[in-house]
Amino acid sequence: MGTVVMSLASFGGGMLVASGVVALLVGLGIITRFIGISHTAEHSQLYESAILFGALFGNLLTVYELYVPAGMIGLGIFGVCAGIYVGGWIMALAEVIKIFPIFARRAGLTKGVSVIVIAIALGKTLGSLLHFYMRW
């Protein structure tokens, strides 16, 4: 009986956190910004389903430590997808709160903002690759 209660509490807590993250994404307008940038408004129900199932599957993987036999190729695919997701989320969040225009104005930059954004992305990618390759 205790295991059932603990399982339900764990699952409920995980869903609460996942719901908070999704609420943050929706509240800041990040998802609508993704849809607007990619010009894929006709697939908005697919976005909703992907967010729902992604949060649910991530919750199950984290709380219950499910084993997914995907091998090294599956791990690589997951890593690339997770990196794209996190990078896109960070860039969309920065764009929503207008970080880059404020930074450029305060730093007195008139040219090269796109180069700075690309340098940040490349630095983040290189740092991640070094982190995983050197097993830090």
Tab-separated table of C-alpha atoms in Angstrom, residues 3-130:
chain	number	residue	atom	x	y	z
A	3	THR	CA	4.460	1.780	-2.563
A	4	VAL	CA	1.236	2.685	-4.352
A	5	VAL	CA	0.888	5.902	-2.359
A	6	MET	CA	4.548	6.802	-3.001
A	7	SER	CA	4.171	6.054	-6.709
A	8	LEU	CA	1.085	8.225	-6.989
A	9	ALA	CA	2.737	11.036	-5.020
A	10	SER	CA	5.853	10.871	-7.205
A	11	PHE	CA	3.858	10.845	-10.406
A	12	GLY	CA	1.674	13.717	-9.177
A	13	GLY	CA	4.715	15.762	-8.166
A	14	GLY	CA	6.349	15.175	-11.520
A	15	MET	CA	3.208	16.192	-13.363
A	16	LEU	CA	3.009	19.321	-11.231
A	17	VAL	CA	6.553	20.338	-12.198
A	18	ALA	CA	5.990	19.461	-15.859
A	19	SER	CA	2.770	21.499	-15.840
A	20	GLY	CA	4.663	24.437	-14.354
A	21	VAL	CA	7.256	24.322	-17.130
A	22	VAL	CA	4.570	24.132	-19.808
A	23	ALA	CA	2.681	26.989	-18.146
A	24	LEU	CA	5.868	29.055	-18.204
A	25	LEU	CA	6.361	28.319	-21.894
A	26	VAL	CA	2.770	29.272	-22.680
A	27	GLY	CA	2.695	32.281	-20.347
A	28	LEU	CA	5.797	33.839	-21.853
A	29	GLY	CA	4.477	33.227	-25.362
A	30	ILE	CA	7.416	31.064	-26.342
A	31	ILE	CA	5.336	28.380	-28.019
A	32	THR	CA	3.387	30.902	-30.065
A	33	ARG	CA	6.695	32.531	-31.010
A	34	PHE	CA	8.053	29.155	-32.184
A	35	ILE	CA	4.919	28.690	-34.294
A	36	GLY	CA	5.190	32.219	-35.675
A	37	ILE	CA	8.866	31.938	-36.591
A	38	SER	CA	8.445	28.567	-38.289
A	39	HIS	CA	5.181	29.569	-40.058
A	40	THR	CA	3.488	26.325	-38.976
A	41	ALA	CA	0.253	27.600	-37.429
A	42	GLU	CA	-1.731	24.922	-39.259
A	43	HIS	CA	0.026	22.306	-37.092
A	44	SER	CA	-0.768	23.892	-33.715
A	45	GLN	CA	-2.648	20.789	-32.513
A	46	LEU	CA	0.482	18.738	-33.261
A	47	TYR	CA	2.492	21.149	-31.098
A	48	GLU	CA	-0.011	20.764	-28.266
A	49	SER	CA	0.089	16.965	-28.491
A	50	ALA	CA	3.886	16.906	-28.647
A	51	ILE	CA	4.147	19.117	-25.557
A	52	LEU	CA	1.643	16.994	-23.656
A	53	PHE	CA	3.224	13.660	-24.541
A	54	GLY	CA	6.746	15.021	-24.088
A	55	ALA	CA	5.951	16.218	-20.577
A	56	LEU	CA	4.219	12.929	-19.741
A	57	PHE	CA	7.003	10.744	-21.181
A	58	GLY	CA	9.728	12.860	-19.551
A	59	ASN	CA	7.918	12.562	-16.242
A	60	LEU	CA	7.687	8.788	-16.547
A	61	LEU	CA	11.361	8.493	-17.491
A	62	THR	CA	12.507	10.693	-14.633
A	63	VAL	CA	10.303	9.440	-11.820
A	64	TYR	CA	10.272	5.738	-12.622
A	65	GLU	CA	13.719	5.538	-14.278
A	66	LEU	CA	12.376	3.535	-17.192
A	67	TYR	CA	14.918	1.745	-19.360
A	68	VAL	CA	14.741	2.576	-23.057
A	69	PRO	CA	16.945	0.202	-25.109
A	70	ALA	CA	17.958	2.688	-27.813
A	71	GLY	CA	21.726	2.106	-27.857
A	72	MET	CA	24.389	4.690	-28.608
A	73	ILE	CA	22.677	5.894	-31.793
A	74	GLY	CA	19.427	6.488	-29.895
A	75	LEU	CA	21.361	8.300	-27.181
A	76	GLY	CA	22.989	10.509	-29.807
A	77	ILE	CA	19.642	11.303	-31.424
A	78	PHE	CA	18.128	12.079	-28.026
A	79	GLY	CA	21.095	14.309	-27.148
A	80	VAL	CA	20.801	16.284	-30.363
A	81	CYS	CA	17.037	16.698	-29.926
A	82	ALA	CA	17.431	17.706	-26.269
A	83	GLY	CA	20.131	20.214	-27.213
A	84	ILE	CA	17.977	21.709	-29.950
A	85	TYR	CA	15.058	21.951	-27.534
A	86	VAL	CA	17.050	23.623	-24.769
A	87	GLY	CA	18.853	25.949	-27.168
A	88	GLY	CA	15.614	26.925	-28.880
A	89	TRP	CA	13.914	27.451	-25.539
A	90	ILE	CA	16.713	29.693	-24.297
A	91	MET	CA	16.860	31.699	-27.518
A	92	ALA	CA	13.075	32.093	-27.626
A	93	LEU	CA	13.030	33.170	-23.984
A	94	ALA	CA	15.798	35.682	-24.643
A	95	GLU	CA	13.917	37.000	-27.646
A	96	VAL	CA	10.633	37.261	-25.756
A	97	ILE	CA	12.197	39.321	-22.980
A	98	LYS	CA	14.195	41.364	-25.508
A	99	ILE	CA	17.646	40.503	-24.155
A	100	PHE	CA	19.549	41.021	-27.392
A	101	PRO	CA	18.160	44.446	-28.337
A	102	ILE	CA	18.726	45.727	-24.795
A	103	PHE	CA	22.259	44.292	-24.726
A	104	ALA	CA	23.090	45.743	-28.150
A	105	ARG	CA	21.772	49.186	-27.185
A	106	ARG	CA	23.641	49.268	-23.869
A	107	ALA	CA	26.862	47.960	-25.409
A	108	GLY	CA	26.611	50.458	-28.264
A	109	LEU	CA	26.549	47.778	-30.956
A	110	THR	CA	25.146	48.821	-34.296
A	111	LYS	CA	26.491	45.959	-36.423
A	112	GLY	CA	27.332	42.336	-35.809
A	113	VAL	CA	24.532	41.311	-33.438
A	114	SER	CA	23.859	38.224	-35.587
A	115	VAL	CA	27.549	37.292	-35.322
A	116	ILE	CA	27.315	37.509	-31.528
A	117	VAL	CA	24.247	35.263	-31.493
A	118	ILE	CA	26.010	32.714	-33.718
A	119	ALA	CA	29.124	32.888	-31.517
A	120	ILE	CA	27.001	32.204	-28.432
A	121	ALA	CA	25.391	29.197	-30.132
A	122	LEU	CA	28.755	27.825	-31.303
A	123	GLY	CA	30.305	28.349	-27.876
A	124	LYS	CA	27.423	26.540	-26.222
A	125	THR	CA	27.724	23.677	-28.712
A	126	LEU	CA	31.493	23.401	-28.253
A	127	GLY	CA	31.131	23.519	-24.478
A	128	SER	CA	28.529	20.745	-24.559
A	129	LEU	CA	30.656	18.589	-26.842
A	130	LEU	CA	33.690	19.034	-24.594
